Coordinates of C-alpha atoms in Angstrom, one line a residue:
X134 CA -50.9 102.6 -37.5
X135 CA -54.1 101.4 -36.0
X136 CA -55.7 98.0 -35.7
X137 CA -58.9 97.3 -37.7
X138 CA -61.7 95.3 -36.0
X139 CA -62.8 92.9 -38.6
X140 CA -65.0 90.6 -36.5
X141 CA -66.1 90.9 -32.9
X142 CA -62.9 91.5 -30.9
X143 CA -60.8 90.1 -33.7
X144 CA -58.4 92.7 -35.1
X145 CA -56.2 93.0 -38.2
X146 CA -52.8 94.7 -37.8
X147 CA -51.2 95.8 -41.0
X148 CA -47.5 96.0 -41.0
X149 CA -45.1 96.6 -44.0
X150 CA -42.9 94.5 -46.2
X151 CA -40.4 93.3 -43.6
X152 CA -43.0 92.3 -41.0
X153 CA -45.9 90.0 -41.8
X154 CA -49.4 91.3 -41.0
X155 CA -51.0 89.8 -37.9
X156 CA -54.3 89.4 -36.1
X157 CA -55.2 89.6 -32.4
X158 CA -58.3 88.3 -30.7
X159 CA -59.1 90.2 -27.5
X160 CA -60.5 88.1 -24.7
X161 CA -59.4 86.6 -21.3
X162 CA -57.5 84.0 -23.4
X163 CA -56.0 86.1 -26.3
X164 CA -55.1 84.5 -29.6
X165 CA -52.6 85.9 -32.0
X166 CA -52.1 84.9 -35.7
X167 CA -48.5 85.6 -36.8
X168 CA -46.1 87.8 -34.8
X169 CA -43.9 89.7 -37.2
X170 CA -40.2 90.0 -37.4
X171 CA -38.1 89.5 -34.2
X172 CA -36.1 92.7 -34.5
X173 CA -39.3 94.8 -34.6
X174 CA -41.0 93.0 -31.7
X175 CA -41.1 96.2 -29.6
X176 CA -43.5 97.6 -32.2
X177 CA -45.5 94.4 -32.4
X178 CA -46.0 94.4 -28.6
X179 CA -47.0 98.1 -28.8
X180 CA -49.7 97.4 -31.3
X181 CA -51.1 94.4 -29.3
X182 CA -51.0 96.2 -26.0
X183 CA -52.9 99.1 -27.5
X184 CA -55.8 96.7 -27.9
X185 CA -55.7 95.9 -24.2
X186 CA -53.9 92.6 -24.6
X187 CA -51.0 91.8 -22.4
X188 CA -48.3 89.5 -23.9
X189 CA -48.2 87.5 -20.6
X190 CA -51.9 86.6 -21.1
X191 CA -51.6 85.2 -24.6
X192 CA -53.1 81.7 -24.8
X193 CA -52.4 80.7 -28.4
X194 CA -50.4 81.7 -31.4
X195 CA -51.3 80.4 -34.8
X196 CA -48.4 80.7 -37.3
X197 CA -49.4 80.6 -41.0
X198 CA -45.9 79.4 -41.8
X199 CA -42.5 79.4 -40.2
X200 CA -40.6 82.1 -42.2
X201 CA -38.8 84.7 -40.1
X202 CA -41.2 87.5 -40.8
X203 CA -44.2 85.6 -39.4
X204 CA -42.7 83.8 -36.4
X205 CA -40.4 86.5 -35.0
X206 CA -42.3 87.1 -31.8
X207 CA -43.2 83.5 -31.1
X208 CA -40.3 82.6 -28.7
X209 CA -40.5 85.9 -26.8
X210 CA -44.3 85.6 -26.3
X211 CA -44.2 82.0 -25.4
X212 CA -41.4 82.6 -22.8
X213 CA -43.5 85.3 -21.2
X214 CA -46.9 83.6 -21.4
X215 CA -46.4 79.8 -21.7
X216 CA -48.8 79.9 -24.7
X217 CA -49.5 77.1 -27.2
X218 CA -48.2 77.6 -30.7
X219 CA -49.9 75.9 -33.7
X220 CA -48.4 75.2 -37.1
X221 CA -49.1 73.0 -40.1
X222 CA -47.4 69.6 -39.5
X223 CA -44.7 70.4 -42.1
X224 CA -43.8 73.6 -40.2
X225 CA -43.9 71.8 -36.9
X226 CA -41.3 69.3 -38.2
X227 CA -39.1 72.2 -39.4
X228 CA -39.3 73.9 -35.9
X229 CA -38.7 70.7 -34.0
X230 CA -35.7 69.8 -36.1
X231 CA -34.5 73.4 -35.7
X232 CA -34.2 73.6 -39.5
X233 CA -32.8 77.1 -39.9
X234 CA -32.9 76.9 -43.7
X235 CA -36.7 76.4 -43.8
X236 CA -37.2 79.3 -41.4
X237 CA -35.0 81.4 -43.8
X238 CA -32.8 82.5 -41.0
X239 CA -29.5 80.9 -42.2
X240 CA -30.2 80.8 -46.0
X241 CA -31.3 84.5 -46.1
X242 CA -29.1 85.7 -43.2
X243 CA -32.2 86.7 -41.2
X244 CA -33.2 86.5 -37.6
X245 CA -35.5 84.0 -35.9
X246 CA -35.7 82.0 -32.6
X247 CA -37.0 78.5 -32.3
X248 CA -39.9 77.8 -30.0
X249 CA -42.1 74.9 -28.8
X250 CA -44.8 74.0 -31.3
X251 CA -47.6 72.3 -29.2
X252 CA -50.4 72.0 -31.8
X253 CA -50.8 71.1 -35.4
X254 CA -53.3 72.5 -37.9
X255 CA -53.9 70.3 -41.0
X256 CA -55.9 70.7 -44.2
X257 CA -59.6 70.7 -43.3
X258 CA -59.2 71.4 -39.6
X259 CA -61.3 74.1 -38.0
X260 CA -59.5 76.7 -35.8
X261 CA -61.9 78.3 -33.3
X262 CA -60.9 81.8 -32.2
X263 CA -63.5 82.9 -29.7
X264 CA -66.9 82.6 -31.6
X265 CA -65.2 82.7 -35.0
X266 CA -64.4 79.5 -36.9
X267 CA -61.8 79.3 -39.6
X268 CA -61.2 76.4 -41.9
X269 CA -57.6 75.5 -42.5
X270 CA -56.4 75.3 -46.1
X271 CA -52.9 74.1 -46.8
X272 CA -51.5 76.5 -49.4
X273 CA -47.8 75.6 -50.1
X274 CA -45.6 77.2 -52.8
X275 CA -44.1 80.2 -51.1
X276 CA -43.8 78.1 -47.9
X277 CA -44.2 74.4 -48.0
X278 CA -46.0 74.6 -44.6
X279 CA -48.2 77.6 -45.6
X280 CA -51.8 77.7 -44.5
X281 CA -54.6 80.1 -45.2
X282 CA -57.7 80.5 -43.0
X283 CA -61.3 80.8 -44.2
X284 CA -64.4 82.0 -42.4
X285 CA -67.3 80.8 -44.5
X286 CA -69.9 82.7 -42.5
X287 CA -68.4 86.1 -43.1
X288 CA -66.7 85.1 -46.4
X289 CA -63.4 86.3 -45.1
X290 CA -60.0 84.8 -46.1
X291 CA -56.8 85.2 -44.2
X292 CA -54.5 84.3 -47.2
X293 CA -51.1 84.8 -45.6
X294 CA -48.6 84.7 -48.4
X295 CA -50.6 82.5 -50.7
X296 CA -52.4 85.5 -52.2
X297 CA -51.4 89.1 -52.4
X298 CA -53.4 91.8 -54.2
X299 CA -50.9 92.8 -56.9
X300 CA -47.9 90.5 -56.7
X301 CA -46.7 87.0 -55.6
X302 CA -44.2 86.5 -52.9
X303 CA -40.7 85.1 -53.3
X304 CA -40.6 81.5 -54.6
X305 CA -37.4 79.9 -53.2
X306 CA -36.8 76.7 -55.1
X307 CA -33.7 75.9 -53.0
X308 CA -35.8 75.9 -49.8
X309 CA -39.3 74.9 -50.8
X310 CA -38.4 72.4 -53.5
X311 CA -38.4 72.0 -57.3
X312 CA -42.2 71.8 -57.3
X313 CA -42.8 75.1 -55.5
X314 CA -44.1 76.9 -58.6
X315 CA -46.6 74.1 -59.4
X316 CA -47.6 73.9 -55.7
X317 CA -48.3 77.6 -55.7
X318 CA -50.4 77.2 -58.8
X319 CA -52.4 74.4 -57.1
X320 CA -52.8 76.5 -53.9
X321 CA -54.3 79.3 -56.0
X322 CA -56.9 76.9 -57.4
X323 CA -57.8 75.8 -53.9
X324 CA -58.5 79.4 -52.9
X325 CA -60.4 80.0 -56.2
X326 CA -63.0 77.5 -55.1
X327 CA -64.0 79.7 -52.1
X328 CA -66.7 82.3 -51.9
X329 CA -64.7 85.3 -50.7
X330 CA -65.7 88.9 -50.1
X331 CA -62.6 90.3 -48.5
X332 CA -59.0 89.1 -48.2
X333 CA -56.5 89.9 -45.4
X334 CA -53.1 89.0 -46.8
X335 CA -49.8 88.3 -45.1
X336 CA -48.4 91.6 -46.4
X337 CA -50.3 94.7 -47.7
X338 CA -53.7 96.1 -47.2
X339 CA -57.0 94.2 -47.1
X340 CA -58.7 93.9 -50.5
X341 CA -62.0 92.9 -52.0
X342 CA -61.0 92.2 -55.6
X343 CA -60.5 88.5 -54.9
X344 CA -60.9 87.4 -58.6
X345 CA -58.6 90.1 -59.8
X346 CA -55.9 89.1 -57.4
X347 CA -56.2 85.5 -58.4
X348 CA -55.9 86.4 -62.1
X349 CA -52.9 88.5 -61.5
X350 CA -51.2 85.7 -59.5
X351 CA -52.1 83.1 -62.1
X352 CA -50.5 85.3 -64.8
X353 CA -47.3 85.7 -62.8
X354 CA -47.1 81.9 -62.2
X355 CA -47.6 81.3 -66.0
X356 CA -44.7 83.6 -66.6
X357 CA -42.6 81.8 -64.1
X358 CA -43.4 78.4 -65.7
X359 CA -42.5 79.7 -69.2
X360 CA -39.3 81.6 -68.1
X361 CA -37.6 80.5 -64.9
X362 CA -35.2 83.5 -65.0
X363 CA -38.2 85.6 -63.9
X364 CA -38.3 83.6 -60.7
X365 CA -34.7 84.4 -60.0
X366 CA -35.1 88.1 -61.0
X367 CA -38.0 88.6 -58.6
X368 CA -36.2 86.7 -55.8
X369 CA -33.1 88.9 -56.2
X370 CA -35.1 92.1 -56.1
X371 CA -37.4 91.2 -53.2
X372 CA -34.6 89.8 -51.0
X373 CA -32.2 92.7 -51.7
X374 CA -34.9 95.1 -50.5
X375 CA -35.7 92.8 -47.6
X376 CA -32.0 92.9 -46.6
X377 CA -31.9 96.7 -46.7
X378 CA -34.9 96.8 -44.5
X379 CA -33.3 94.5 -42.0
X380 CA -30.1 96.4 -41.9
X381 CA -31.7 99.9 -42.1
X382 CA -28.7 101.1 -44.2
X383 CA -25.5 99.6 -45.5
X384 CA -22.2 101.1 -46.8
X385 CA -22.6 101.2 -50.6
X386 CA -19.0 100.0 -51.2
X387 CA -19.6 96.9 -49.0
X388 CA -23.1 95.7 -49.9
X389 CA -22.1 93.6 -52.9
X390 CA -19.4 91.8 -51.0
X391 CA -21.8 91.2 -48.1
X392 CA -24.3 89.7 -50.5
X393 CA -21.6 87.4 -51.9
X394 CA -21.0 86.1 -48.4
X395 CA -24.6 84.8 -48.1
X396 CA -25.8 81.5 -49.2
X397 CA -28.8 82.8 -51.2
X398 CA -27.2 85.5 -53.4
X399 CA -24.4 83.6 -55.1
X400 CA -26.5 80.4 -55.4
X401 CA -29.4 82.3 -57.0
X402 CA -27.1 84.0 -59.6
X403 CA -25.4 80.7 -60.3
X404 CA -28.7 78.9 -60.8
X405 CA -30.6 81.4 -62.9
X406 CA -28.0 83.8 -64.4
X407 CA -24.8 81.7 -65.1
X408 CA -22.7 83.2 -62.4
X409 CA -22.9 86.9 -63.4
X410 CA -22.8 88.0 -59.8
X411 CA -21.5 91.6 -60.1
X412 CA -23.2 92.3 -63.4
X413 CA -26.6 91.3 -62.0
X414 CA -26.0 93.3 -58.9
X415 CA -25.2 96.4 -60.9
X416 CA -28.2 95.9 -63.1
X417 CA -30.7 95.6 -60.2
X418 CA -29.2 98.4 -58.2
X419 CA -29.3 100.8 -61.1
X420 CA -33.0 99.9 -61.5
X421 CA -33.7 100.5 -57.8
X422 CA -31.9 103.8 -57.8
X423 CA -33.6 105.0 -60.9
X424 CA -37.0 104.0 -59.5
X425 CA -36.3 105.5 -56.1
X426 CA -36.7 102.1 -54.4
X427 CA -33.1 102.6 -53.1
X428 CA -31.5 105.9 -52.2
X429 CA -27.9 106.9 -51.6
X430 CA -26.9 109.2 -48.7
X431 CA -23.4 109.9 -47.4
X432 CA -22.0 106.6 -48.9
X433 CA -24.8 104.5 -47.6
X434 CA -27.8 102.7 -49.2
X435 CA -31.2 102.4 -47.8
X436 CA -34.7 101.6 -49.2
X437 CA -37.8 103.7 -49.3
X438 CA -40.0 100.6 -48.9
X439 CA -42.0 100.7 -45.6
X440 CA -40.8 98.0 -43.2

């Protein structure tokens, strides 16, 4: 995996499904945008150091939201560098209150450390990264503190998890609130008003079909609004895969029981599917195995999705 220089000394680092993508600005005062998942920090540091950036020199981290897969390296980097960390005010509140539901760590049984948030980035603010200026756009829905970053000069959008090329991210009503789907829809309309030539998303490759991505996301949101079970179905599939990525592999005969011990799994089934816990598990797992998304080996399950 190699970093892509997208502006002068500003690099895009593509990760996989488990780790959010991130950006690194190379200078005597380096700036990072998002830091991946904590467990994979050794890889994050490797990618950054290959650009000639030392973790101990980092001056600022901008976090596009406070979910585990985007803030995983924050505490480690801040401890080693003393850097500032900037979040939207909503995310800053979650971090300062040590709200481990809003960071997903307790609700989804994931891993994250709290850190000191020292700056806030609000709607309409301009974040200066070296010579590059990015307007901050509050784009809630997937994350109530989510921000996107827009460079008008280059017509470049860092969409984080507000816009992906072919899908929408998990919408967790329990965490982000009952208006999350409507908020996501409104965030898409904010982005639609921009003149964008290339998008660097929070997960996945850069893409230039901005209008196509918007249309596909709008279609999915319309489906969610007309049939809420589709929200639950997509949540179950995405987080089950995410869990397998976190754990690398799990004993097949223990995975369902482990899921039933989490907050999110039982609650999601109860809310969307009338408590059919094992039936829904069997249905989704059969689908995954048939599609090759999940594979069996020596009594263990793992996923073929890239972390």
